[in-house]
Amino acid sequence: MGISQTLSRILSGLFQKKTARIGIYGPPNAGKTTLANRIAEDWSGAISGTTSEVPHETRRAIRTGNITITSSNGRSITIDIVDTPGVTTRVDYKEFLEYGIEREDAITRAREATEGVAEAMHWLREDIDGVIYMIDATLDPFAQVNIMMIGIIESRKLPVIIAANKIDLPDAAPQRIRSAFPQHPVVPVSCLDGTQIESLYEEMVQHFR
């Protein structure tokens, strides 16, 4: 190998674009881990985390690395998916009591959930290159946490896709989310049954390249 070829390979390695870290953010029970699992299973055959009807099932960020997603036109991206704990403005241990969790366990869960929110925000400040923001399409998109988080993401100048999740439910209204956040792409999906998930993959390849 000649000197020029060797130099070219060294420079290529030095300036090669790092794998983008895409954070999945949103309120508790918006479907973040369900989406992370579907992406991982569809494109790498893995499962990222466990899901539950109990809020804050995910209380630590879970990263699944080197996932390559290919669009219908042959373009692809290789990303790390970071499934983050649900972000909320307040965690109350009494919320967990309603699900039959014992008081001491509920207090521990609330503390871990609070720590998880802080960890999610640290990732957003330091280690995230783009965001999929999950909103439950059956709920009011103007919730305080959504306004706050979209504002923070915008202040970081991060590319964001809003996933209007749970369109499999009869009272889902993804058009309300489009009206609330017209400045960002909104993709209606059901992460549970996979409805329109391909549209989200297409948007990811286009938006996060």
PDB file of N, CA, C and O in Angstrom, residues 10 15 17 27 42 46 60 67-68 70 76 91 105 116 130 133 145-146 151 160 163 165 168-169 186 189 195:
ATOM      1  N   ILE A  10      -6.138   6.683   6.996  1.00  0.00           N
ATOM      2  CA  ILE A  10      -6.016   7.287   8.334  1.00  0.00           C
ATOM      3  C   ILE A  10      -6.962   8.473   8.462  1.00  0.00           C
ATOM      4  O   ILE A  10      -7.697   8.609   9.445  1.00  0.00           O
ATOM      5  N   PHE A  15     -12.044  11.197  10.399  1.00  0.00           N
ATOM      6  CA  PHE A  15     -13.176  12.078  10.117  1.00  0.00           C
ATOM      7  C   PHE A  15     -14.464  11.320   9.813  1.00  0.00           C
ATOM      8  O   PHE A  15     -15.440  11.905   9.405  1.00  0.00           O
ATOM      9  N   LYS A  17     -17.976   9.848  10.244  1.00  0.00           N
ATOM     10  CA  LYS A  17     -19.091  10.298  11.070  1.00  0.00           C
ATOM     11  C   LYS A  17     -19.445   9.239  12.103  1.00  0.00           C
ATOM     12  O   LYS A  17     -19.600   8.071  11.788  1.00  0.00           O
ATOM     13  N   PRO A  27     -43.652  11.471  27.724  1.00  0.00           N
ATOM     14  CA  PRO A  27     -44.193  11.232  29.051  1.00  0.00           C
ATOM     15  C   PRO A  27     -44.253   9.737  29.362  1.00  0.00           C
ATOM     16  O   PRO A  27     -44.110   8.895  28.467  1.00  0.00           O
ATOM     17  N   ASP A  42     -37.290  -5.263  14.606  1.00  0.00           N
ATOM     18  CA  ASP A  42     -37.438  -5.197  13.144  1.00  0.00           C
ATOM     19  C   ASP A  42     -36.091  -5.168  12.431  1.00  0.00           C
ATOM     20  O   ASP A  42     -35.946  -5.724  11.334  1.00  0.00           O
ATOM     21  N   ALA A  46     -33.381  -7.977  18.155  1.00  0.00           N
ATOM     22  CA  ALA A  46     -33.215  -7.908  19.607  1.00  0.00           C
ATOM     23  C   ALA A  46     -34.435  -7.264  20.247  1.00  0.00           C
ATOM     24  O   ALA A  46     -35.280  -6.696  19.576  1.00  0.00           O
ATOM     25  N   ARG A  60     -34.249   3.646  33.842  1.00  0.00           N
ATOM     26  CA  ARG A  60     -32.871   3.907  33.446  1.00  0.00           C
ATOM     27  C   ARG A  60     -32.820   3.889  31.923  1.00  0.00           C
ATOM     28  O   ARG A  60     -33.506   3.108  31.277  1.00  0.00           O
ATOM     29  N   ILE A  67     -27.915  -0.042  14.978  1.00  0.00           N
ATOM     30  CA  ILE A  67     -29.114  -0.465  14.261  1.00  0.00           C
ATOM     31  C   ILE A  67     -29.139   0.241  12.914  1.00  0.00           C
ATOM     32  O   ILE A  67     -29.088   1.466  12.855  1.00  0.00           O
ATOM     33  N   THR A  68     -29.177  -0.525  11.850  1.00  0.00           N
ATOM     34  CA  THR A  68     -29.227   0.045  10.501  1.00  0.00           C
ATOM     35  C   THR A  68     -30.642  -0.048   9.969  1.00  0.00           C
ATOM     36  O   THR A  68     -31.221  -1.133   9.886  1.00  0.00           O
ATOM     37  N   THR A  70     -33.145   0.887   6.756  1.00  0.00           N
ATOM     38  CA  THR A  70     -33.094   1.150   5.321  1.00  0.00           C
ATOM     39  C   THR A  70     -34.468   1.570   4.831  1.00  0.00           C
ATOM     40  O   THR A  70     -35.476   0.936   5.160  1.00  0.00           O
ATOM     41  N   SER A  76     -29.982   4.480   3.855  1.00  0.00           N
ATOM     42  CA  SER A  76     -29.991   3.876   5.185  1.00  0.00           C
ATOM     43  C   SER A  76     -29.271   4.767   6.189  1.00  0.00           C
ATOM     44  O   SER A  76     -28.483   5.647   5.819  1.00  0.00           O
ATOM     45  N   VAL A  91     -43.187  13.241  40.212  1.00  0.00           N
ATOM     46  CA  VAL A  91     -43.376  11.813  40.441  1.00  0.00           C
ATOM     47  C   VAL A  91     -43.911  11.639  41.864  1.00  0.00           C
ATOM     48  O   VAL A  91     -43.259  12.026  42.829  1.00  0.00           O
ATOM     49  N   ASP A 105     -42.225  -0.294  48.218  1.00  0.00           N
ATOM     50  CA  ASP A 105     -41.809  -0.482  46.822  1.00  0.00           C
ATOM     51  C   ASP A 105     -42.201   0.719  45.970  1.00  0.00           C
ATOM     52  O   ASP A 105     -41.467   1.117  45.059  1.00  0.00           O
ATOM     53  N   GLY A 116     -34.382   8.714  37.145  1.00  0.00           N
ATOM     54  CA  GLY A 116     -34.438   8.418  35.720  1.00  0.00           C
ATOM     55  C   GLY A 116     -34.724   9.649  34.882  1.00  0.00           C
ATOM     56  O   GLY A 116     -34.170   9.819  33.794  1.00  0.00           O
ATOM     57  N   GLY A 130     -30.413  13.334  18.007  1.00  0.00           N
ATOM     58  CA  GLY A 130     -31.734  13.520  17.426  1.00  0.00           C
ATOM     59  C   GLY A 130     -32.762  12.885  18.345  1.00  0.00           C
ATOM     60  O   GLY A 130     -32.417  12.055  19.192  1.00  0.00           O
ATOM     61  N   TYR A 133     -39.931  12.057  19.621  1.00  0.00           N
ATOM     62  CA  TYR A 133     -40.717  12.439  20.784  1.00  0.00           C
ATOM     63  C   TYR A 133     -42.092  11.783  20.686  1.00  0.00           C
ATOM     64  O   TYR A 133     -42.833  11.996  19.725  1.00  0.00           O
ATOM     65  N   VAL A 145     -45.727  18.945  30.115  1.00  0.00           N
ATOM     66  CA  VAL A 145     -44.464  18.237  29.859  1.00  0.00           C
ATOM     67  C   VAL A 145     -44.120  18.250  28.374  1.00  0.00           C
ATOM     68  O   VAL A 145     -42.946  18.363  27.997  1.00  0.00           O
ATOM     69  N   ASN A 146     -45.126  18.156  27.503  1.00  0.00           N
ATOM     70  CA  ASN A 146     -44.862  18.179  26.058  1.00  0.00           C
ATOM     71  C   ASN A 146     -44.349  19.550  25.615  1.00  0.00           C
ATOM     72  O   ASN A 146     -43.373  19.640  24.849  1.00  0.00           O
ATOM     73  N   GLY A 151     -39.773  22.441  23.733  1.00  0.00           N
ATOM     74  CA  GLY A 151     -38.996  23.678  23.841  1.00  0.00           C
ATOM     75  C   GLY A 151     -37.528  23.408  24.123  1.00  0.00           C
ATOM     76  O   GLY A 151     -36.644  24.049  23.536  1.00  0.00           O
ATOM     77  N   VAL A 160     -35.978  16.579  15.336  1.00  0.00           N
ATOM     78  CA  VAL A 160     -36.987  15.844  16.098  1.00  0.00           C
ATOM     79  C   VAL A 160     -38.111  15.383  15.189  1.00  0.00           C
ATOM     80  O   VAL A 160     -38.536  16.103  14.283  1.00  0.00           O
ATOM     81  N   ALA A 163     -43.814  11.246  17.145  1.00  0.00           N
ATOM     82  CA  ALA A 163     -44.602  10.051  16.852  1.00  0.00           C
ATOM     83  C   ALA A 163     -45.919  10.153  17.606  1.00  0.00           C
ATOM     84  O   ALA A 163     -45.943  10.157  18.839  1.00  0.00           O
ATOM     85  N   ASN A 165     -48.555   8.338  18.804  1.00  0.00           N
ATOM     86  CA  ASN A 165     -48.717   6.899  19.042  1.00  0.00           C
ATOM     87  C   ASN A 165     -50.142   6.549  19.487  1.00  0.00           C
ATOM     88  O   ASN A 165     -50.911   7.402  19.890  1.00  0.00           O
ATOM     89  N   ASP A 168     -54.182   2.969  17.098  1.00  0.00           N
ATOM     90  CA  ASP A 168     -55.055   1.794  17.073  1.00  0.00           C
ATOM     91  C   ASP A 168     -56.259   1.963  18.000  1.00  0.00           C
ATOM     92  O   ASP A 168     -57.215   1.190  17.921  1.00  0.00           O
ATOM     93  N   LEU A 169     -56.200   2.957  18.884  1.00  0.00           N
ATOM     94  CA  LEU A 169     -57.302   3.200  19.828  1.00  0.00           C
ATOM     95  C   LEU A 169     -58.354   4.116  19.197  1.00  0.00           C
ATOM     96  O   LEU A 169     -58.024   5.035  18.451  1.00  0.00           O
ATOM     97  N   VAL A 186     -44.837  15.104  12.069  1.00  0.00           N
ATOM     98  CA  VAL A 186     -45.635  14.257  12.959  1.00  0.00           C
ATOM     99  C   VAL A 186     -46.030  13.004  12.190  1.00  0.00           C
ATOM    100  O   VAL A 186     -46.604  13.089  11.098  1.00  0.00           O
ATOM    101  N   VAL A 189     -48.709   6.635  14.357  1.00  0.00           N
ATOM    102  CA  VAL A 189     -48.308   5.221  14.374  1.00  0.00           C
ATOM    103  C   VAL A 189     -49.036   4.490  15.500  1.00  0.00           C
ATOM    104  O   VAL A 189     -49.566   5.102  16.421  1.00  0.00           O
ATOM    105  N   THR A 195     -48.943  -0.449  12.962  1.00  0.00           N
ATOM    106  CA  THR A 195     -49.613   0.369  11.951  1.00  0.00           C
ATOM    107  C   THR A 195     -48.771   1.613  11.625  1.00  0.00           C
ATOM    108  O   THR A 195     -48.387   2.366  12.517  1.00  0.00           O
TER     109      THR A 195
END
